[in-house]
C-alpha positions as a printed NumPy array, in Angstrom:
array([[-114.746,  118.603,   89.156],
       [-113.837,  121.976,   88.112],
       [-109.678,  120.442,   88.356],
       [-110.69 ,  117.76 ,   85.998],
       [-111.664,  119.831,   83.148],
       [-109.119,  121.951,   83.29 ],
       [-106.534,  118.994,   83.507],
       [-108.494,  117.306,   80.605],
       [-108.314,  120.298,   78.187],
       [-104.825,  120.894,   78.959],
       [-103.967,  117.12 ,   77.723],
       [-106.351,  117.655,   74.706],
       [-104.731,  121.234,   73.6  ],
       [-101.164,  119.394,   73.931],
       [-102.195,  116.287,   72.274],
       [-101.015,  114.082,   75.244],
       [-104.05 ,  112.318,   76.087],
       [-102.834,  108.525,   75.391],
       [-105.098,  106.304,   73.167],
       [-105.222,  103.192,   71.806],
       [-104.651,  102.235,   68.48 ],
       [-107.815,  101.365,   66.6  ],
       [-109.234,   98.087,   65.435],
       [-108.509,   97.044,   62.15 ],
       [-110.035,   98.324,   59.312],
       [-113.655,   95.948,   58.862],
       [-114.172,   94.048,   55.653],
       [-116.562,   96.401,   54.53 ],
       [-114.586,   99.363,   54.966],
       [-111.555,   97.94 ,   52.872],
       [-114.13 ,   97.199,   49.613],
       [-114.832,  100.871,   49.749],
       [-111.098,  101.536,   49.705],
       [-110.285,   99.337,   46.901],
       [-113.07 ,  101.558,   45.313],
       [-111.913,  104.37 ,   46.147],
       [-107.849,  103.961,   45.862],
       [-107.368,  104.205,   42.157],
       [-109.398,  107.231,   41.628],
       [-108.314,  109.431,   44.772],
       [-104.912,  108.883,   46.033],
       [-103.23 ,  110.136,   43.347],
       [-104.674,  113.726,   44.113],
       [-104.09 ,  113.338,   47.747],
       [-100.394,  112.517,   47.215],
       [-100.237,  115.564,   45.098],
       [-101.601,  117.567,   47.816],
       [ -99.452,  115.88 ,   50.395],
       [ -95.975,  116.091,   48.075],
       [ -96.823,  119.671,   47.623],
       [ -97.419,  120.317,   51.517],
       [ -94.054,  118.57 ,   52.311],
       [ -95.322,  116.168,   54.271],
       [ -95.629,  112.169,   54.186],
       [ -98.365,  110.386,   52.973],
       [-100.183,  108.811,   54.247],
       [ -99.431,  111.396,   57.175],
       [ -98.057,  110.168,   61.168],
       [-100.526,  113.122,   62.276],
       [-103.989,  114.284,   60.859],
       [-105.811,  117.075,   62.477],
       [-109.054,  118.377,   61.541],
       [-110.146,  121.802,   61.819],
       [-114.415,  122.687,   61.942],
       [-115.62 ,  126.291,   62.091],
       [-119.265,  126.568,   61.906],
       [-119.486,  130.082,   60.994],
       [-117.106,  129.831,   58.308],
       [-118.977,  126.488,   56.957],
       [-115.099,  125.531,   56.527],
       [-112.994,  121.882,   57.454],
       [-109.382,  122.609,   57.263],
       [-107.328,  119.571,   57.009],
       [-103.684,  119.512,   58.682],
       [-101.136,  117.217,   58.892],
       [ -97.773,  116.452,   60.101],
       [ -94.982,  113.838,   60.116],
       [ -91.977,  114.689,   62.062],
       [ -91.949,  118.032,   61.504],
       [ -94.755,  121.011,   61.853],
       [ -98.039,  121.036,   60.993],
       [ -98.953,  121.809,   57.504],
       [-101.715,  123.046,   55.897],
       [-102.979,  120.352,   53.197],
       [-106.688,  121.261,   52.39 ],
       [-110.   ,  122.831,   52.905],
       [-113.647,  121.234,   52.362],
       [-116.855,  123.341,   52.303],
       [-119.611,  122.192,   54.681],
       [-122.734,  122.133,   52.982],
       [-125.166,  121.962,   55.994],
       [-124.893,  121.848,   59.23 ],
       [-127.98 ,  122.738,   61.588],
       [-127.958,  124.991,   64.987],
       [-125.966,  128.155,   66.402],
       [-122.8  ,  129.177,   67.981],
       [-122.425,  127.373,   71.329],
       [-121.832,  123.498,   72.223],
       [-124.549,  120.614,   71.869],
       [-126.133,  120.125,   75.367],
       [-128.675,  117.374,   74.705],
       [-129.897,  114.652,   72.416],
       [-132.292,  116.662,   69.938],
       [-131.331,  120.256,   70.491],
       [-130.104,  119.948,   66.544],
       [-126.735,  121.55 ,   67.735],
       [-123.3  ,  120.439,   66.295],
       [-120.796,  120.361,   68.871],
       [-117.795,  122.452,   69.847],
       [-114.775,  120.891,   71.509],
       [-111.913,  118.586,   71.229],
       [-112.661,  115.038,   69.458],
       [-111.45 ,  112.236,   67.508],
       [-112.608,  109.936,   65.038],
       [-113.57 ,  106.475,   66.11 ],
       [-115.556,  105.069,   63.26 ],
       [-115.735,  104.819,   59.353],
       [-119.101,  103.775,   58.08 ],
       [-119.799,  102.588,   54.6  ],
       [-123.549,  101.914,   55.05 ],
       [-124.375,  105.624,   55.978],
       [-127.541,  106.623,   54.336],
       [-125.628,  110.14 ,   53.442],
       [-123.162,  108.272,   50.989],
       [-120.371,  107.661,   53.862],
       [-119.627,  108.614,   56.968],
       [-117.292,  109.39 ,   59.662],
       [-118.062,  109.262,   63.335],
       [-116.825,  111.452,   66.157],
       [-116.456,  110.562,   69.869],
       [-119.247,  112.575,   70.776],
       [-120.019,  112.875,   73.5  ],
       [-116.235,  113.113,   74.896],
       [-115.448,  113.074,   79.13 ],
       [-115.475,  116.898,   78.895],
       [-118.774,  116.899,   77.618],
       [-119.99 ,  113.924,   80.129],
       [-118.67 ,  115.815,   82.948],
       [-120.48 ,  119.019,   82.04 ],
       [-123.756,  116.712,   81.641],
       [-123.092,  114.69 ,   84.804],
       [-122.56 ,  118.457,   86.881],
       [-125.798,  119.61 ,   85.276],
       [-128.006,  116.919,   85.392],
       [-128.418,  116.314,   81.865],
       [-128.636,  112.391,   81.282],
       [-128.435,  112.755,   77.525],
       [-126.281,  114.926,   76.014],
       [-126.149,  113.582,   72.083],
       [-125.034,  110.946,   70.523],
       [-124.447,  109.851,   66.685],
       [-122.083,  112.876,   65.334],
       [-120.9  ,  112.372,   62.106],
       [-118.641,  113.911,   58.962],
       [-121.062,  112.644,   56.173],
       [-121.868,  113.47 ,   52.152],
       [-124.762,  114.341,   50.284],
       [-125.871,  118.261,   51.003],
       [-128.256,  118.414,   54.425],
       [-127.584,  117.258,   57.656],
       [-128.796,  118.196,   61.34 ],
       [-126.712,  118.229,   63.858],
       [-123.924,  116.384,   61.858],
       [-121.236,  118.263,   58.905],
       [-122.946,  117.338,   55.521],
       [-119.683,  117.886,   53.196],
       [-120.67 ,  116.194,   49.796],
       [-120.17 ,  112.842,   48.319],
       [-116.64 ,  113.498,   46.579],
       [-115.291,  115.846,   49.375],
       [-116.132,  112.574,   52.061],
       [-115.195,  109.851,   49.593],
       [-111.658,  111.785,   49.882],
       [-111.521,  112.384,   54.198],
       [-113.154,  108.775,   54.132],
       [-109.593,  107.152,   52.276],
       [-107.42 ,  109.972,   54.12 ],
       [-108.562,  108.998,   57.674],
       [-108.677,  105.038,   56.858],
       [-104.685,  105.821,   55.439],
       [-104.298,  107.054,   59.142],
       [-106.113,  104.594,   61.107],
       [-103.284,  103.349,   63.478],
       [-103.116,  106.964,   65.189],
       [-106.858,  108.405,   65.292],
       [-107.731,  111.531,   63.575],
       [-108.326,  114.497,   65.695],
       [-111.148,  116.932,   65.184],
       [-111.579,  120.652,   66.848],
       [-115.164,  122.209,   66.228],
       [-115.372,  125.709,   66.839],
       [-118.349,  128.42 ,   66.672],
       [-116.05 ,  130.831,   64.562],
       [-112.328,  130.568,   63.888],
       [-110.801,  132.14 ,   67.054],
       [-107.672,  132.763,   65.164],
       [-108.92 ,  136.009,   63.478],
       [-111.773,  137.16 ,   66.533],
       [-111.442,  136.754,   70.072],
       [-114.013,  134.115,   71.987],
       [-116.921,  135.6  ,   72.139],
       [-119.678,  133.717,   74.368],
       [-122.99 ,  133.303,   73.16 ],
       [-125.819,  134.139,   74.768],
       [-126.827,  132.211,   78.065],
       [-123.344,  130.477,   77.781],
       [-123.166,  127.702,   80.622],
       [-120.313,  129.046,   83.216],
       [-117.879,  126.091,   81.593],
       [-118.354,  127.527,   78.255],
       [-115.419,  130.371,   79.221],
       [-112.841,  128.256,   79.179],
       [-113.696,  125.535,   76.826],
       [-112.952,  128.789,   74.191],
       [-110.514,  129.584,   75.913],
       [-108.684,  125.725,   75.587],
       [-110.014,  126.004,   71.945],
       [-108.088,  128.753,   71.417],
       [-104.938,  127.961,   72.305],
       [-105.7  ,  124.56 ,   70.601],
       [-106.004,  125.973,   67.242],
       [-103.379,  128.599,   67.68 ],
       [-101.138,  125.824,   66.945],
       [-102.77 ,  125.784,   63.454],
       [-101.203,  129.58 ,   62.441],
       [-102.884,  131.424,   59.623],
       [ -99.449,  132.374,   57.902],
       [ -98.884,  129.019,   57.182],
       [-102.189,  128.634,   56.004],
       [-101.563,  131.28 ,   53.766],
       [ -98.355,  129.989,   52.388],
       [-100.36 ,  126.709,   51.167],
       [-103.058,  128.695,   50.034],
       [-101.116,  131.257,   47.377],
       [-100.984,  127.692,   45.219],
       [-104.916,  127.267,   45.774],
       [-106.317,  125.645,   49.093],
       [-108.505,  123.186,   47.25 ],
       [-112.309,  124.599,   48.409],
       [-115.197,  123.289,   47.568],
       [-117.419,  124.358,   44.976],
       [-121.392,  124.789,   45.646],
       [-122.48 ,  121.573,   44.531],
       [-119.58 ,  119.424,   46.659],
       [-117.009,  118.398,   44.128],
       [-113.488,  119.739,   45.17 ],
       [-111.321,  122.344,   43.154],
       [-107.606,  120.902,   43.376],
       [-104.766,  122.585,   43.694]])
């Protein structure tokens, strides 16, 4: 058991684990594109052109910290990763620490990837994580926790629980980006703080596991360095303002 984790972190830190290519894009989905296409590309090319990377990108990882209320968006084509652009969260409910069970209002902490773009999501759109992954199913299974969560989602408007509320504007824009990038699936890491700048620290009555799932998240995001973070950012990063509607570069 304990083997299998480890082996399955390793793969997710050096973005080895093999998957498919998605489904096409559903009829519904492309009528919000052709929606949203003339209004929003042009600023994501900007941000991409300026970046120095392709668009629409080979590689798109995003980047949650739940202390920080902060989505960093990366991307690369055949060269590094680059820093592109940050969105504010809005809301999000629950504490440092992985979600453990349906209900516990908890957003989760690991390694994921986007599976799903809805355009009927009550919060304006929506994306959908693979929550819960096989780490988090193995952790369940060795605990004897039968539900574990379900329905995790990058969404608009301004509250959420459980979920990352990020604001209409701020999701219309991830919404077109990820669709752009649909043959190779988005990645998402969710961490309690960004472990770049402070050590893991484990919250309080951490389950064992919880050690080195920091510990892979870690090293996963030191792959994401700060300095070149910086360098993006002396030209203006692109946060959010309070009430969701982005500041471009």
């Amino acid at each position: 058991m304990r083997f299998a984790v480890i082996l399955l972190c390793f793969t997710l830190i050096a973005g080895t684990l093999p998957v498919a290519a998605n489904e096409p894009l559903s009829p519904e989905v492309v009528q919000v594109l052709e929606r949203l296409v003339p209004r929003l590309e042009p600023q994501l090319r900007r941000r991409f052109e300026q970046a120095g990377v392709e668009y629409p990108p080979a590689r798109l990882q995003l980047i949650s910290l739940k202390q920080e209320q902060q989505i960093e968006v990366w991307a690369a084509d055949a060269g590094p990763w680059r820093h592109i652009h940050d969105y504010q969260v809005l809301a999000a409910s629950g504490v440092a620490g992985p979600k453990l069970r349906e209900g516990d209002r908890q957003v989760p902490e690991g390694f994921y990837q986007i599976e799903a773009l809805n355009p009927h999501s009550r919060f304006h759109l929506s994306i959908k994580l693979n929550f819960p992954n096989s780490f988090d199913w193995l952790n369940a299974h060795a605990e004897g926790r039968r539900q574990p969560g379900s329905n995790i989602f990058i969404h608009g408007s301004a509250w959420s629980v459980g979920c990352l509320a990020i604001g209409d504007q701020a999701v219309e824009e991830l919404f077109l980006l990820v669709a752009r990038s649909w043959q190779e699936p988005a990645s998402v890491m969710i961490l309690p703080y960004d472990f770049r700048r402070q050590a893991p620290q484990l919250p309080a009555a951490a389950r064992p596991w919880v050690a080195e799932l920091y510990s892979y998240l870690q090293q996963g995001v030191a792959r994401f360095p700060l300095a070149a973070k910086a360098a993006r950012c002396e030209s203006g990063c692109g946060a959010l303002a309070s009430a969701g509607e982005a500041v471009l570069p």
